[in-house]
């Protein structure tokens, strides 16, 4: 009797673990890639924070270079040091065909950069650039000792708490 139970369990375990060819293959989301003449590739940087706007079906990720990441994770102010570069990538969303109800990035809507450089009298200088379209093209730029409204908004984003 014991032997029959053991054989039954082994049989079910073997059949349950059988690969019948129904596996999911990984796909690269080509729609979400960046195209155009950008000064940096922010997708190679680390994430500072992310958000979703359900009203206009967009999602964004704020990336930072090493200087920006170090500052964002250790400070709560928005006075980034010289050498920091932030990039906000905004995507339109689409339904995920693999997970009911989920949304994933679709086409890139815009990429914005804020660069903190050396200014006069040891004060930082701010450069803001906005890229839109397909391929991405520069549509706006601003430089000065004071960040413009959009650059100030990006600099004010707090880093997400990560384990």
PDB file of C-alpha atoms in Angstrom:
ATOM      1  CA  UNK A   1       0.000   0.000   0.000  1.00  0.00           C
ATOM      2  CA  UNK A   2       2.799   2.392   0.936  1.00  0.00           C
ATOM      3  CA  UNK A   3       4.636   1.524  -2.244  1.00  0.00           C
ATOM      4  CA  UNK A   4       1.561   2.316  -4.357  1.00  0.00           C
ATOM      5  CA  UNK A   5       1.198   5.748  -2.669  1.00  0.00           C
ATOM      6  CA  UNK A   6       4.861   6.559  -3.228  1.00  0.00           C
ATOM      7  CA  UNK A   7       4.681   5.498  -6.895  1.00  0.00           C
ATOM      8  CA  UNK A   8       1.522   7.583  -7.382  1.00  0.00           C
ATOM      9  CA  UNK A   9       3.186  10.681  -5.879  1.00  0.00           C
ATOM     10  CA  UNK A  10       6.298  10.194  -8.021  1.00  0.00           C
ATOM     11  CA  UNK A  11       4.130   9.732 -11.122  1.00  0.00           C
ATOM     12  CA  UNK A  12       2.153  12.922 -10.461  1.00  0.00           C
ATOM     13  CA  UNK A  13       5.316  14.866  -9.688  1.00  0.00           C
ATOM     14  CA  UNK A  14       6.917  13.687 -12.914  1.00  0.00           C
ATOM     15  CA  UNK A  15       3.853  14.443 -15.028  1.00  0.00           C
ATOM     16  CA  UNK A  16       3.325  17.793 -13.282  1.00  0.00           C
ATOM     17  CA  UNK A  17       6.865  18.867 -14.081  1.00  0.00           C
ATOM     18  CA  UNK A  18       6.726  17.784 -17.693  1.00  0.00           C
ATOM     19  CA  UNK A  19       7.474  20.578 -20.169  1.00  0.00           C
ATOM     20  CA  UNK A  20       4.778  20.321 -22.808  1.00  0.00           C
ATOM     21  CA  UNK A  21       6.256  23.145 -24.878  1.00  0.00           C
ATOM     22  CA  UNK A  22       3.979  25.890 -23.540  1.00  0.00           C
ATOM     23  CA  UNK A  23       6.522  28.408 -22.302  1.00  0.00           C
ATOM     24  CA  UNK A  24       6.661  32.152 -22.684  1.00  0.00           C
ATOM     25  CA  UNK A  25       9.492  33.629 -24.686  1.00  0.00           C
ATOM     26  CA  UNK A  26      10.941  36.973 -23.743  1.00  0.00           C
ATOM     27  CA  UNK A  27      10.248  39.931 -26.015  1.00  0.00           C
ATOM     28  CA  UNK A  28      12.032  43.236 -26.278  1.00  0.00           C
ATOM     29  CA  UNK A  29       9.601  46.165 -26.338  1.00  0.00           C
ATOM     30  CA  UNK A  30      10.993  47.904 -29.430  1.00  0.00           C
ATOM     31  CA  UNK A  31       8.209  50.521 -29.348  1.00  0.00           C
ATOM     32  CA  UNK A  32       9.561  51.937 -26.081  1.00  0.00           C
ATOM     33  CA  UNK A  33      13.120  52.461 -27.350  1.00  0.00           C
ATOM     34  CA  UNK A  34      14.637  55.895 -27.904  1.00  0.00           C
ATOM     35  CA  UNK A  35      15.419  57.140 -31.393  1.00  0.00           C
ATOM     36  CA  UNK A  36      16.926  60.413 -32.452  1.00  0.00           C
ATOM     37  CA  UNK A  37      19.998  62.493 -31.766  1.00  0.00           C
ATOM     38  CA  UNK A  38      19.994  62.754 -27.952  1.00  0.00           C
ATOM     39  CA  UNK A  39      22.943  64.086 -25.929  1.00  0.00           C
ATOM     40  CA  UNK A  40      22.778  61.042 -23.585  1.00  0.00           C
ATOM     41  CA  UNK A  41      21.116  57.636 -23.411  1.00  0.00           C
ATOM     42  CA  UNK A  42      19.202  57.827 -20.134  1.00  0.00           C
ATOM     43  CA  UNK A  43      18.043  54.209 -20.422  1.00  0.00           C
ATOM     44  CA  UNK A  44      21.598  53.250 -19.421  1.00  0.00           C
ATOM     45  CA  UNK A  45      21.333  55.280 -16.182  1.00  0.00           C
ATOM     46  CA  UNK A  46      19.663  54.388 -12.908  1.00  0.00           C
ATOM     47  CA  UNK A  47      16.129  55.317 -11.873  1.00  0.00           C
ATOM     48  CA  UNK A  48      15.372  58.177  -9.485  1.00  0.00           C
ATOM     49  CA  UNK A  49      11.575  57.887  -9.556  1.00  0.00           C
ATOM     50  CA  UNK A  50       8.634  56.854 -11.736  1.00  0.00           C
ATOM     51  CA  UNK A  51       4.977  57.849 -12.094  1.00  0.00           C
ATOM     52  CA  UNK A  52       1.843  57.112 -14.087  1.00  0.00           C
ATOM     53  CA  UNK A  53      -0.732  59.618 -15.319  1.00  0.00           C
ATOM     54  CA  UNK A  54      -3.932  57.636 -15.871  1.00  0.00           C
ATOM     55  CA  UNK A  55      -5.804  60.651 -17.253  1.00  0.00           C
ATOM     56  CA  UNK A  56      -3.614  61.018 -20.334  1.00  0.00           C
ATOM     57  CA  UNK A  57      -2.390  57.383 -20.441  1.00  0.00           C
ATOM     58  CA  UNK A  58       1.281  58.212 -19.979  1.00  0.00           C
ATOM     59  CA  UNK A  59       4.037  56.994 -17.708  1.00  0.00           C
ATOM     60  CA  UNK A  60       7.423  58.466 -16.974  1.00  0.00           C
ATOM     61  CA  UNK A  61      10.733  57.542 -15.439  1.00  0.00           C
ATOM     62  CA  UNK A  62      13.205  60.082 -14.101  1.00  0.00           C
ATOM     63  CA  UNK A  63      16.754  58.826 -14.614  1.00  0.00           C
ATOM     64  CA  UNK A  64      20.016  60.272 -13.335  1.00  0.00           C
ATOM     65  CA  UNK A  65      23.692  59.929 -14.099  1.00  0.00           C
ATOM     66  CA  UNK A  66      25.980  58.744 -11.266  1.00  0.00           C
ATOM     67  CA  UNK A  67      26.362  62.254  -9.778  1.00  0.00           C
ATOM     68  CA  UNK A  68      22.588  62.832  -9.775  1.00  0.00           C
ATOM     69  CA  UNK A  69      21.832  59.384  -8.329  1.00  0.00           C
ATOM     70  CA  UNK A  70      24.303  59.827  -5.475  1.00  0.00           C
ATOM     71  CA  UNK A  71      22.802  63.219  -4.632  1.00  0.00           C
ATOM     72  CA  UNK A  72      19.148  62.155  -5.000  1.00  0.00           C
ATOM     73  CA  UNK A  73      19.584  59.162  -2.699  1.00  0.00           C
ATOM     74  CA  UNK A  74      21.347  61.086   0.057  1.00  0.00           C
ATOM     75  CA  UNK A  75      19.653  64.524  -0.011  1.00  0.00           C
ATOM     76  CA  UNK A  76      16.071  65.768   0.068  1.00  0.00           C
ATOM     77  CA  UNK A  77      16.823  69.229  -1.335  1.00  0.00           C
ATOM     78  CA  UNK A  78      16.837  70.067  -5.033  1.00  0.00           C
ATOM     79  CA  UNK A  79      20.204  71.815  -5.312  1.00  0.00           C
ATOM     80  CA  UNK A  80      21.992  69.171  -7.357  1.00  0.00           C
ATOM     81  CA  UNK A  81      25.779  69.552  -7.659  1.00  0.00           C
ATOM     82  CA  UNK A  82      27.702  70.468 -10.790  1.00  0.00           C
ATOM     83  CA  UNK A  83      27.960  67.423 -13.048  1.00  0.00           C
ATOM     84  CA  UNK A  84      24.472  66.106 -12.303  1.00  0.00           C
ATOM     85  CA  UNK A  85      22.282  65.264 -15.281  1.00  0.00           C
ATOM     86  CA  UNK A  86      18.617  64.280 -14.989  1.00  0.00           C
ATOM     87  CA  UNK A  87      16.511  62.861 -17.813  1.00  0.00           C
ATOM     88  CA  UNK A  88      12.757  62.402 -17.760  1.00  0.00           C
ATOM     89  CA  UNK A  89      11.505  59.914 -20.342  1.00  0.00           C
ATOM     90  CA  UNK A  90       7.747  59.935 -20.927  1.00  0.00           C
ATOM     91  CA  UNK A  91       5.960  57.141 -22.775  1.00  0.00           C
ATOM     92  CA  UNK A  92       2.426  56.642 -23.928  1.00  0.00           C
ATOM     93  CA  UNK A  93       0.918  53.501 -22.396  1.00  0.00           C
ATOM     94  CA  UNK A  94      -0.608  50.453 -24.027  1.00  0.00           C
ATOM     95  CA  UNK A  95      -2.254  47.307 -22.751  1.00  0.00           C
ATOM     96  CA  UNK A  96       0.049  44.421 -21.928  1.00  0.00           C
ATOM     97  CA  UNK A  97      -1.003  41.443 -24.042  1.00  0.00           C
ATOM     98  CA  UNK A  98       0.532  39.057 -21.496  1.00  0.00           C
ATOM     99  CA  UNK A  99      -1.106  40.340 -18.334  1.00  0.00           C
ATOM    100  CA  UNK A 100      -4.769  41.331 -18.266  1.00  0.00           C
ATOM    101  CA  UNK A 101      -5.284  44.871 -16.977  1.00  0.00           C
ATOM    102  CA  UNK A 102      -1.593  45.779 -16.996  1.00  0.00           C
ATOM    103  CA  UNK A 103      -0.104  48.678 -18.950  1.00  0.00           C
ATOM    104  CA  UNK A 104       3.362  48.875 -20.458  1.00  0.00           C
ATOM    105  CA  UNK A 105       5.300  51.660 -22.203  1.00  0.00           C
ATOM    106  CA  UNK A 106       4.498  52.244 -25.850  1.00  0.00           C
ATOM    107  CA  UNK A 107       5.976  54.993 -28.019  1.00  0.00           C
ATOM    108  CA  UNK A 108       8.168  57.667 -26.428  1.00  0.00           C
ATOM    109  CA  UNK A 109       6.293  60.945 -26.085  1.00  0.00           C
ATOM    110  CA  UNK A 110       9.206  63.111 -24.909  1.00  0.00           C
ATOM    111  CA  UNK A 111      12.634  63.150 -23.288  1.00  0.00           C
ATOM    112  CA  UNK A 112      13.729  66.104 -21.140  1.00  0.00           C
ATOM    113  CA  UNK A 113      17.241  66.753 -19.846  1.00  0.00           C
ATOM    114  CA  UNK A 114      18.441  69.013 -17.037  1.00  0.00           C
ATOM    115  CA  UNK A 115      22.201  69.468 -16.767  1.00  0.00           C
ATOM    116  CA  UNK A 116      23.861  71.230 -13.837  1.00  0.00           C
ATOM    117  CA  UNK A 117      27.077  72.889 -14.942  1.00  0.00           C
ATOM    118  CA  UNK A 118      29.540  75.419 -13.541  1.00  0.00           C
ATOM    119  CA  UNK A 119      28.287  78.993 -13.616  1.00  0.00           C
ATOM    120  CA  UNK A 120      29.589  82.356 -12.543  1.00  0.00           C
ATOM    121  CA  UNK A 121      30.879  82.997  -9.020  1.00  0.00           C
ATOM    122  CA  UNK A 122      30.914  79.265  -8.181  1.00  0.00           C
ATOM    123  CA  UNK A 123      27.143  79.108  -8.592  1.00  0.00           C
ATOM    124  CA  UNK A 124      25.623  76.325 -10.657  1.00  0.00           C
ATOM    125  CA  UNK A 125      24.201  76.934 -14.119  1.00  0.00           C
ATOM    126  CA  UNK A 126      21.206  74.999 -15.475  1.00  0.00           C
ATOM    127  CA  UNK A 127      20.584  73.727 -18.978  1.00  0.00           C
ATOM    128  CA  UNK A 128      17.162  72.383 -19.975  1.00  0.00           C
ATOM    129  CA  UNK A 129      16.414  70.568 -23.243  1.00  0.00           C
ATOM    130  CA  UNK A 130      13.184  68.980 -24.457  1.00  0.00           C
ATOM    131  CA  UNK A 131      13.003  66.401 -27.279  1.00  0.00           C
ATOM    132  CA  UNK A 132       9.772  65.244 -28.927  1.00  0.00           C
ATOM    133  CA  UNK A 133       8.558  63.468 -32.072  1.00  0.00           C
ATOM    134  CA  UNK A 134       9.678  60.373 -33.902  1.00  0.00           C
ATOM    135  CA  UNK A 135      12.601  60.424 -34.229  1.00  0.00           C
ATOM    136  CA  UNK A 136      13.158  62.632 -31.188  1.00  0.00           C
ATOM    137  CA  UNK A 137      14.163  66.218 -32.045  1.00  0.00           C
ATOM    138  CA  UNK A 138      14.997  69.152 -29.807  1.00  0.00           C
ATOM    139  CA  UNK A 139      11.901  71.338 -29.409  1.00  0.00           C
ATOM    140  CA  UNK A 140      12.914  73.591 -26.509  1.00  0.00           C
ATOM    141  CA  UNK A 141      16.060  74.719 -24.709  1.00  0.00           C
ATOM    142  CA  UNK A 142      16.881  77.086 -21.854  1.00  0.00           C
ATOM    143  CA  UNK A 143      20.115  77.967 -20.064  1.00  0.00           C
ATOM    144  CA  UNK A 144      20.712  80.179 -17.074  1.00  0.00           C
ATOM    145  CA  UNK A 145      21.741  80.575 -13.454  1.00  0.00           C
ATOM    146  CA  UNK A 146      18.139  79.911 -12.461  1.00  0.00           C
ATOM    147  CA  UNK A 147      16.362  76.808 -13.793  1.00  0.00           C
ATOM    148  CA  UNK A 148      13.247  77.438 -15.871  1.00  0.00           C
ATOM    149  CA  UNK A 149       9.907  76.222 -14.520  1.00  0.00           C
ATOM    150  CA  UNK A 150      10.098  72.755 -16.067  1.00  0.00           C
ATOM    151  CA  UNK A 151      13.725  72.196 -15.028  1.00  0.00           C
ATOM    152  CA  UNK A 152      12.859  73.290 -11.479  1.00  0.00           C
ATOM    153  CA  UNK A 153      10.021  70.755 -11.466  1.00  0.00           C
ATOM    154  CA  UNK A 154      12.336  67.925 -12.537  1.00  0.00           C
ATOM    155  CA  UNK A 155      14.966  68.943  -9.980  1.00  0.00           C
ATOM    156  CA  UNK A 156      12.298  68.918  -7.251  1.00  0.00           C
ATOM    157  CA  UNK A 157      11.309  65.268  -7.788  1.00  0.00           C
ATOM    158  CA  UNK A 158      12.212  63.181  -4.765  1.00  0.00           C
ATOM    159  CA  UNK A 159      13.958  59.863  -5.174  1.00  0.00           C
ATOM    160  CA  UNK A 160      11.797  56.798  -4.681  1.00  0.00           C
ATOM    161  CA  UNK A 161      12.669  54.756  -1.628  1.00  0.00           C
ATOM    162  CA  UNK A 162      14.319  51.565  -2.823  1.00  0.00           C
ATOM    163  CA  UNK A 163      15.419  48.574  -0.785  1.00  0.00           C
TER     164      UNK A 163
END
